[in-house]
């Protein structure tokens, strides 16, 4: 008696046995540390920012062009806002980089998403820094005290 | 010839009607198994089995009943059937569990009980996955004692306090429930995964071992401990109750305090 058994249809499933080449340096370690350290500093910067803008003086109704101009006349607030800009952007960008690494499955998708992320991050950091340092409250028609 | 044996001291007189264990309650369940038969179809599909099971039965007993009485083609791994060998980790009602340690009566038997293969490893058939990528990571962290100097003539002494540092991580049975519950591992399978880190922890914090720095360097990789997002899925999944996320955090701390 002979039995004929059909040949198996299954092929070897492509197993991703091999991890990519070993990474050099400790970038991921530093990124991990940066997230925690910048997070602690951001707590102070963000709540300080919210408090002075919303709780002190006239509160939210006092916020306007003049309010911002007044704040940026002081080097303290220039520094505060600059630190907030850089830390929040780098912290947020690195966080989104992690999210992309965790969720994008294809190499090309990852590369594209991260490329867009880096360009956007650099653009906002550069633009924001320029605004803080080159800000001129005396636009034409300004009614502010120091421009008259 | 007859010798009168003394009555064993452990003998207890039972009142009539006591003992025998009584009737074990039985109930009907629907076992919904994710089937994949590469010989027959290209895609995986769900198949329901209606079974009458007993209060002492586990998910593994239900799988046995299917395989032995309903459909012999159902494939799954199991060996010890008592939570020791680590072969039967699977997704039961969406959570990674050992089939041999999950009592049916602890699940909601009014709804179908779903059973699937663990995620993130290549599916071979039904509940069987290719474990090779998992063991590859395990091998990479060098899960064996590496000691410098001469072999001691006596035991390698270790105090109880020193042992306590890694006692928890010695309990691993390499079932892969943790690694295959980790969403970071699901994405591309490149992450070393909780199990490899747990087993590295077992030697890194062993006072008799001298290769802790090498293992820390291996796990300082971009696919190493820093990919952990502290989701706690691994700790929730571990059938040995190992504090997996805590072990990973301790390895992170060790890398930081040794190399910063
Ligand atoms: C209140 C101050 C903040 C603290 C204490 C903080 C802390 C943290 C920490 C520790 C992480 C790392 C989580 C991990 O590694 O798993 C993280 C992730 C992240 N943070 Fe922040 N952060 C703060 C503010 C911000 C701000 C202002 C932004 C947006 C610009 C932001 C965006 C993100 C993103 C996108 C992630 C990644 C999410 C993830 O990994 O799941 N954070 N944050
Ligand atoms: S740590 Fe727990 S869940 Fe992970 S492989 Fe070991 S025994 Fe299984
Ligand atoms: S069969 Fe051995 S652990 Fe379940």
XYZ file of C-alpha atoms and ligand atoms in Angstrom:
463
model
C 0.000 0.000 0.000
C 1.362 3.360 -0.830
C 0.158 6.710 0.300
C 0.988 9.822 -1.617
C 1.492 12.835 0.531
C 1.374 16.158 -1.276
C 4.500 18.251 -1.040
C 4.223 20.923 1.658
C 3.227 24.315 0.329
C 4.848 26.217 3.127
C 8.077 27.976 2.394
C 10.671 28.966 4.877
C 9.304 32.069 6.511
C 11.852 34.841 6.238
C 13.107 35.042 9.779
C 14.789 38.242 10.842
C 17.288 36.347 12.941
C 20.061 38.818 12.638
C 20.001 42.049 14.484
C 21.508 44.954 12.551
C 25.167 45.764 13.174
C 26.069 46.724 16.702
C 25.764 50.452 17.343
C 28.780 52.411 18.479
C 28.848 55.142 21.074
C 26.078 55.734 23.555
C 23.649 57.924 21.660
C 20.555 56.107 22.905
C 21.796 56.276 26.478
C 22.380 60.024 26.213
C 18.994 60.500 24.549
C 17.358 58.561 27.395
C 19.129 60.712 29.995
C 18.302 63.915 28.102
C 14.566 63.070 28.147
C 14.597 62.814 31.927
C 16.828 65.822 32.629
C 15.071 68.104 30.144
C 11.745 66.877 31.547
C 12.663 68.065 35.041
C 13.810 71.463 33.742
C 10.683 71.735 31.559
C 8.438 71.377 34.609
C 9.967 74.587 36.023
C 10.039 76.410 32.684
C 6.502 75.460 31.629
C 4.810 76.216 34.946
C 6.825 79.429 35.381
C 5.714 80.422 31.887
C 2.060 79.571 32.552
C 2.083 81.325 35.931
C 3.531 84.648 34.732
C 1.320 84.695 31.641
C -1.984 83.625 33.161
C -1.962 84.225 36.923
C 0.023 87.427 37.436
C -1.426 90.890 36.679
C -4.387 90.971 34.328
C -4.117 87.271 33.488
C -5.068 86.049 30.056
C -6.788 89.299 29.044
C -3.467 91.094 29.470
C -1.724 89.010 26.818
C -1.103 90.859 23.593
C 1.639 92.263 21.402
C 2.568 94.739 24.098
C 2.739 92.037 26.772
C 5.178 89.965 24.722
C 7.193 93.047 23.851
C 7.405 93.930 27.533
C 8.598 90.470 28.497
C 11.264 90.296 25.798
C 12.654 93.642 26.850
C 14.092 91.741 29.823
C 17.076 89.397 29.277
C 15.651 87.023 31.908
C 12.521 86.323 29.848
C 14.533 86.174 26.642
C 16.642 83.462 28.220
C 13.618 81.722 29.757
C 11.744 81.559 26.483
C 14.837 80.526 24.557
C 15.491 77.659 26.984
C 11.826 76.669 26.781
C 11.949 76.710 22.988
C 15.122 74.647 22.680
C 14.360 72.137 25.411
C 10.724 71.590 24.434
C 11.635 71.226 20.764
C 14.544 68.854 21.329
C 12.605 66.891 23.963
C 9.496 66.702 21.788
C 11.468 65.845 18.642
C 13.395 63.102 20.389
C 10.139 61.769 21.821
C 8.566 61.647 18.360
C 11.766 60.022 17.022
C 11.221 57.266 19.591
C 7.591 56.909 18.587
C 8.614 56.590 14.920
C 11.217 53.949 15.792
C 8.633 52.031 17.788
C 5.821 52.103 15.257
C 7.201 52.467 11.706
C 7.927 48.998 10.377
C 9.716 49.722 7.119
C 13.155 51.273 6.805
C 12.003 53.727 4.140
C 8.969 54.867 6.172
C 11.191 55.485 9.156
C 13.741 57.425 7.131
C 11.059 59.639 5.584
C 9.208 60.368 8.824
C 12.410 61.141 10.691
C 13.661 63.315 7.825
C 10.481 65.411 7.934
C 10.702 65.565 11.739
C 14.315 66.809 11.750
C 13.693 69.460 9.076
C 10.606 70.743 10.917
C 12.444 70.777 14.249
C 15.443 72.694 12.938
C 13.158 75.133 11.119
C 11.153 75.922 14.259
C 14.210 76.189 16.525
C 15.991 78.552 14.103
C 12.873 80.636 13.452
C 12.015 80.837 17.166
C 15.545 81.813 18.183
C 15.627 84.515 15.503
C 12.309 85.941 16.718
C 13.475 86.110 20.331
C 16.752 87.863 19.483
C 15.769 90.104 16.601
C 12.352 91.061 17.963
C 11.660 94.751 17.412
C 8.573 96.025 19.224
C 8.547 99.246 17.157
C 6.594 98.166 14.109
C 5.176 101.074 12.111
C 2.270 102.669 13.897
C 3.247 101.198 17.262
C 1.678 102.963 20.247
C 4.184 101.482 22.723
C 5.887 103.906 25.083
C 9.494 103.166 24.102
C 8.773 103.625 20.379
C 7.271 107.091 20.554
C 2.127 -15.935 58.303
C 0.835 -12.574 59.111
C 2.439 -9.704 60.926
C 0.353 -7.075 62.587
C 1.629 -3.675 61.394
C 1.175 -0.761 63.745
C -1.226 1.832 62.500
C 0.529 4.750 60.784
C 0.526 7.847 62.957
C -0.816 9.873 60.035
C -4.029 7.922 59.822
C -7.095 10.062 60.307
C -10.537 8.652 60.969
C -13.056 10.097 58.518
C -16.705 10.363 59.312
C -18.918 8.453 56.906
C -19.786 10.566 53.884
C -16.640 12.663 54.128
C -13.903 12.293 51.538
C -13.921 11.123 47.981
C -13.537 14.694 46.762
C -17.112 14.945 45.573
C -18.306 15.831 42.087
C -16.119 18.195 40.063
C -18.361 20.799 38.429
C -18.403 20.689 34.654
C -19.272 23.457 32.204
C -19.408 24.075 28.463
C -16.908 26.372 26.811
C -16.165 27.615 23.330
C -12.463 27.484 22.568
C -11.687 29.885 19.716
C -8.309 28.941 18.286
C -6.329 30.970 15.755
C -5.447 28.310 13.195
C -2.693 28.556 10.624
C -2.098 25.556 8.377
C 0.524 26.534 5.813
C -0.102 23.284 3.908
C -3.739 24.149 3.315
C -4.308 27.891 3.356
C -2.276 31.038 3.044
C -4.040 32.909 5.839
C -4.720 32.282 9.493
C -8.358 31.951 10.575
C -10.401 31.439 13.747
C -11.931 28.043 14.509
C -14.399 27.371 17.321
C -14.553 24.163 19.333
C -17.425 23.452 21.726
C -16.148 21.425 24.675
C -17.402 20.164 28.016
C -14.679 20.776 30.572
C -14.245 20.427 34.320
C -13.475 22.874 37.078
C -9.972 21.473 37.476
C -9.109 21.823 33.770
C -6.655 24.278 32.295
C -6.522 25.798 28.813
C -3.923 23.121 28.018
C -6.468 20.393 28.860
C -8.941 22.009 26.468
C -6.282 22.039 23.723
C -5.532 18.383 24.459
C -9.209 17.533 24.229
C -9.393 19.205 20.823
C -6.245 17.491 19.568
C -7.081 14.053 20.942
C -10.844 13.922 20.338
C -11.783 16.497 17.692
C -9.020 17.555 15.324
C -5.607 15.895 15.456
C -4.105 18.513 13.146
C -4.146 21.177 15.867
C -0.508 21.945 16.669
C 0.962 23.446 19.786
C 4.012 22.979 21.986
C 3.918 21.605 25.475
C 6.183 19.385 27.489
C 5.992 19.432 31.270
C 2.376 20.586 31.532
C 3.220 22.023 34.948
C 4.673 25.477 34.368
C 8.321 24.431 34.388
C 9.538 23.956 30.824
C 8.221 27.165 29.277
C 7.019 25.620 25.991
C 3.363 26.613 25.991
C 3.278 30.389 26.224
C 0.371 31.658 24.111
C -2.061 34.563 23.878
C -5.114 33.579 25.907
C -7.937 36.132 25.721
C -5.353 38.589 24.403
C -2.862 38.112 27.235
C 0.318 36.084 27.205
C -0.083 33.114 29.525
C 1.131 29.544 29.930
C -1.740 27.293 28.823
C -0.766 24.818 31.549
C -1.093 27.411 34.320
C -4.361 29.023 33.227
C -7.441 27.439 34.786
C -10.548 27.624 32.626
C -12.702 28.478 35.637
C -10.672 31.690 36.115
C -11.644 32.873 32.625
C -15.031 34.151 31.498
C -16.554 30.881 30.246
C -19.737 32.592 29.052
C -17.752 34.035 26.132
C -15.469 32.209 23.682
C -11.954 31.785 25.045
C -9.494 32.932 22.390
C -6.151 31.209 21.982
C -3.478 32.515 19.602
C 0.217 32.102 19.029
C 2.465 34.647 20.753
C 3.126 37.777 18.674
C 6.267 39.134 17.069
C 7.927 35.824 16.155
C 7.501 34.111 12.746
C 4.384 31.925 12.794
C 5.028 28.357 11.663
C 1.807 26.487 12.336
C -1.257 27.070 14.556
C 0.175 28.004 17.956
C 3.790 27.259 17.057
C 6.191 30.102 16.310
C 9.842 30.074 15.335
C 11.671 30.761 18.612
C 15.055 31.214 16.950
C 15.147 35.052 16.999
C 14.254 34.891 20.695
C 17.098 32.481 21.507
C 19.467 34.460 19.279
C 19.070 37.456 21.613
C 19.412 35.151 24.603
C 22.715 33.758 23.310
C 24.047 37.243 22.572
C 24.007 38.279 26.223
C 26.222 35.289 27.146
C 23.968 33.484 29.642
C 26.723 31.548 31.390
C 29.196 32.134 34.194
C 32.383 33.868 33.081
C 35.013 34.117 35.785
C 38.573 35.392 35.798
C 41.506 33.739 37.492
C 41.933 30.200 38.706
C 39.198 27.761 39.440
C 38.693 27.815 43.209
C 39.348 24.548 45.050
C 36.289 25.096 47.207
C 32.860 26.460 46.328
C 32.509 29.914 44.801
C 31.248 31.553 47.957
C 28.332 33.950 47.777
C 26.569 35.587 50.699
C 22.806 35.473 51.007
C 22.706 39.276 50.524
C 24.710 39.028 47.296
C 22.444 36.285 46.051
C 19.328 38.307 46.838
C 20.402 40.915 44.231
C 19.577 38.597 41.333
C 17.432 35.903 42.930
C 14.307 37.092 41.113
C 15.856 36.791 37.645
C 17.091 33.209 38.230
C 13.478 32.058 37.976
C 13.157 32.574 34.210
C 12.031 29.528 32.188
C 12.554 31.159 28.762
C 8.925 30.905 27.754
C 9.073 34.167 25.724
C 5.795 35.421 27.210
C 7.501 38.696 28.152
C 9.401 39.393 24.927
C 6.378 38.549 22.764
C 4.139 40.842 24.847
C 6.380 43.861 24.241
C 5.066 46.333 21.633
C 8.611 47.504 20.915
C 9.563 43.933 20.002
C 6.469 43.519 17.783
C 7.510 46.307 15.420
C 10.666 44.854 13.929
C 11.954 42.147 16.272
C 15.265 43.978 16.563
C 14.969 44.878 20.253
C 16.864 42.440 22.516
C 13.648 42.038 24.488
C 12.839 41.606 28.182
C 13.851 37.933 28.429
C 17.402 38.560 27.187
C 17.744 41.474 29.620
C 16.351 39.401 32.509
C 18.916 36.686 31.819
C 21.712 39.232 31.468
C 20.607 40.704 34.818
C 20.946 37.236 36.353
C 24.711 37.282 35.605
C 25.446 41.030 35.758
C 24.409 41.132 39.427
C 25.986 37.771 40.306
C 29.009 38.477 42.543
C 30.759 35.344 41.207
C 30.650 36.533 37.599
C 33.312 38.802 36.063
C 31.812 39.683 32.679
C 29.134 42.118 33.858
C 30.760 45.015 31.995
C 30.733 43.083 28.729
C 27.034 42.347 29.113
C 26.277 45.967 30.008
C 28.131 47.050 26.872
C 26.075 44.609 24.770
C 22.832 45.996 26.219
C 23.959 49.614 25.746
C 23.236 48.997 22.044
C 20.605 51.009 20.175
C 18.456 47.850 20.322
C 19.290 47.306 23.999
C 17.753 48.495 27.271
C 17.156 52.061 26.047
C 14.368 50.846 23.760
C 12.354 49.861 26.842
C 9.389 52.256 27.266
C 8.360 50.810 30.662
C 5.040 49.530 29.324
C 4.991 46.818 32.024
C 3.470 44.281 29.583
C 6.395 41.963 30.343
C 5.942 42.066 34.119
C 2.229 41.411 33.644
C 2.896 38.453 31.342
C 5.655 36.637 33.236
C 4.290 33.310 34.538
C 7.087 33.181 37.121
C 6.111 36.517 38.605
C 9.516 38.019 37.812
C 9.594 41.820 38.178
C 10.807 42.138 34.597
C 10.464 45.912 34.211
C 12.307 46.415 37.489
C 15.152 44.173 36.293
C 15.408 46.213 33.080
C 15.494 49.440 35.118
C 18.300 48.010 37.273
C 20.337 47.208 34.175
C 19.766 50.772 32.889
C 20.965 52.124 36.241
C 24.032 49.861 36.145
C 24.978 51.106 32.665
C 24.565 54.726 33.794
C 26.509 54.400 37.026
C 29.393 52.499 35.402
C 29.925 54.535 32.289
C 28.753 58.101 32.801
C 6.215 68.920 32.027
C 7.435 68.632 31.643
C 7.763 67.331 30.953
C 8.258 66.200 31.537
C 8.571 65.979 33.017
C 8.457 65.223 30.475
C 9.015 63.965 30.661
C 9.167 63.021 29.687
C 9.897 61.775 29.802
C 10.616 61.279 31.040
C 9.794 61.113 28.608
C 10.425 59.773 28.268
C 9.448 58.629 28.302
C 10.129 57.330 27.937
O 11.343 57.284 27.758
O 9.425 56.327 27.855
C 8.995 61.925 27.738
C 8.625 61.588 26.461
C 8.066 62.460 25.561
N 7.804 63.802 25.748
Fe 7.937 64.779 27.501
N 8.059 65.767 29.287
C 7.625 67.059 29.523
C 7.159 67.963 28.575
C 7.018 67.692 27.231
C 6.662 68.672 26.207
C 6.444 70.174 26.458
C 6.574 68.002 25.023
C 6.236 68.524 23.646
C 6.971 69.452 23.074
C 6.855 66.598 25.294
C 6.854 65.582 24.349
C 7.233 64.300 24.580
C 7.133 63.227 23.609
C 6.587 63.334 22.192
C 7.635 62.079 24.228
C 7.737 60.670 23.634
C 6.575 59.848 24.103
C 6.940 58.428 24.332
O 8.135 58.068 24.305
O 6.016 57.647 24.576
N 7.132 66.441 26.637
N 8.627 63.096 28.400
S 11.150 36.544 32.236
Fe 9.211 35.433 32.680
S 7.970 35.787 30.815
Fe 10.080 36.274 30.252
S 10.918 34.379 29.350
Fe 11.452 34.381 31.563
S 9.779 33.242 32.575
Fe 9.037 33.788 30.506
S 3.962 22.816 29.293
Fe 5.804 23.211 30.391
S 5.435 25.253 31.051
Fe 3.507 24.721 30.254
